[in-house]
Steps between C-alpha positions, in 0.01 A plus 500: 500500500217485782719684774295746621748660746857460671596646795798476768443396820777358728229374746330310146160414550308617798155652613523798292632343216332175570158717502497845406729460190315225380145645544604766325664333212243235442779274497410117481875381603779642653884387404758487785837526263778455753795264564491469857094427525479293215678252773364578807114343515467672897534880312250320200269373801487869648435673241242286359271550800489855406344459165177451438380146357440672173817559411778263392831507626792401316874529635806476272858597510637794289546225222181325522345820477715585173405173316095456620388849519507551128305211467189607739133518348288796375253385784783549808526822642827507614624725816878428533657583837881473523725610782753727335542727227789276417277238458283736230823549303588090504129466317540771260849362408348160459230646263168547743370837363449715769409824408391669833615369874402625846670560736319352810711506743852491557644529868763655661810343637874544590663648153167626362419875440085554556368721248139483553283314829534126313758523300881513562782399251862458485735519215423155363127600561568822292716346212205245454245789466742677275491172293114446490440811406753528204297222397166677488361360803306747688545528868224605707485499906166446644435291831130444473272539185334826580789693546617701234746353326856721535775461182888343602629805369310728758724364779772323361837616472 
């Protein structure tokens, strides 16, 4: 399957994802897999102007995602961007192959214990990791490319 990389972001696609992540990746199309945007053509409209013309961008809800991604050519180089790690876990469960997810960036908010500067998680958050990674999936938080790359296990509890 021609997904290069997933991460989490709860702000989706913008400049550094929109730029640096894809420079980096050499990605040819990014995939928006989320419920709420797959309706809402203002947050499309946004986040389009931060893309470059090069790259393609496709926005599907959680099921969309499930049924087309499998589907996607050897030629398209895939960065998926969803908002939650929940999200992650709906794909797995619906048979995307994920074997290794970032974690982007996931903010702080009432209910929410931070555990490193861009990522905080609550018990849903941390049953959901729990889940991924009984299922193999490697969880790796990194906000920007060239920073090293720090395990879940290293800070989660």
């Amino acid at each position: 399957m021609p997904i290069m990389y997933t991460r989490v972001d709860n702000r989706l696609v913008h400049g550094q994802v929109g730029v640096t992540w894809v420079n980096h990746l050499g990605a040819n199309m990014i995939v928006v897999a989320n419920d709420e945007v797959a309706e809402d053509e203002v947050q499309q409209s946004l986040m389009d102007m931060v893309v470059p013309d090069t790259v393609e961008m496709r926005y599907f809800s959680i099921q969309e995602a499930i049924d087309k991604l499998n589907l996607a050519g050897d030629w398209q180089h895939i960065f998926l961007v969803v908002r939650t790690p929940q999200d992650v876990l709906r794909l797995v469960e619906g048979g995307i192959d994920l074997k290794k997810v970032n974690l982007g960036n996931m903010h702080f908010k009432e209910g929410k214990k931070q555990i490193t500067s861009t990522i905080s998680v609550d018990e849903d958050d941390k049953k959901t990791i729990k889940a991924l990674l009984d299922r193999g999936v490697q969880l790796e938080i990194r906000r920007v490319p060239d920073e090293p790359a720090t395990d879940i296990m290293k800070v989660f509890s």
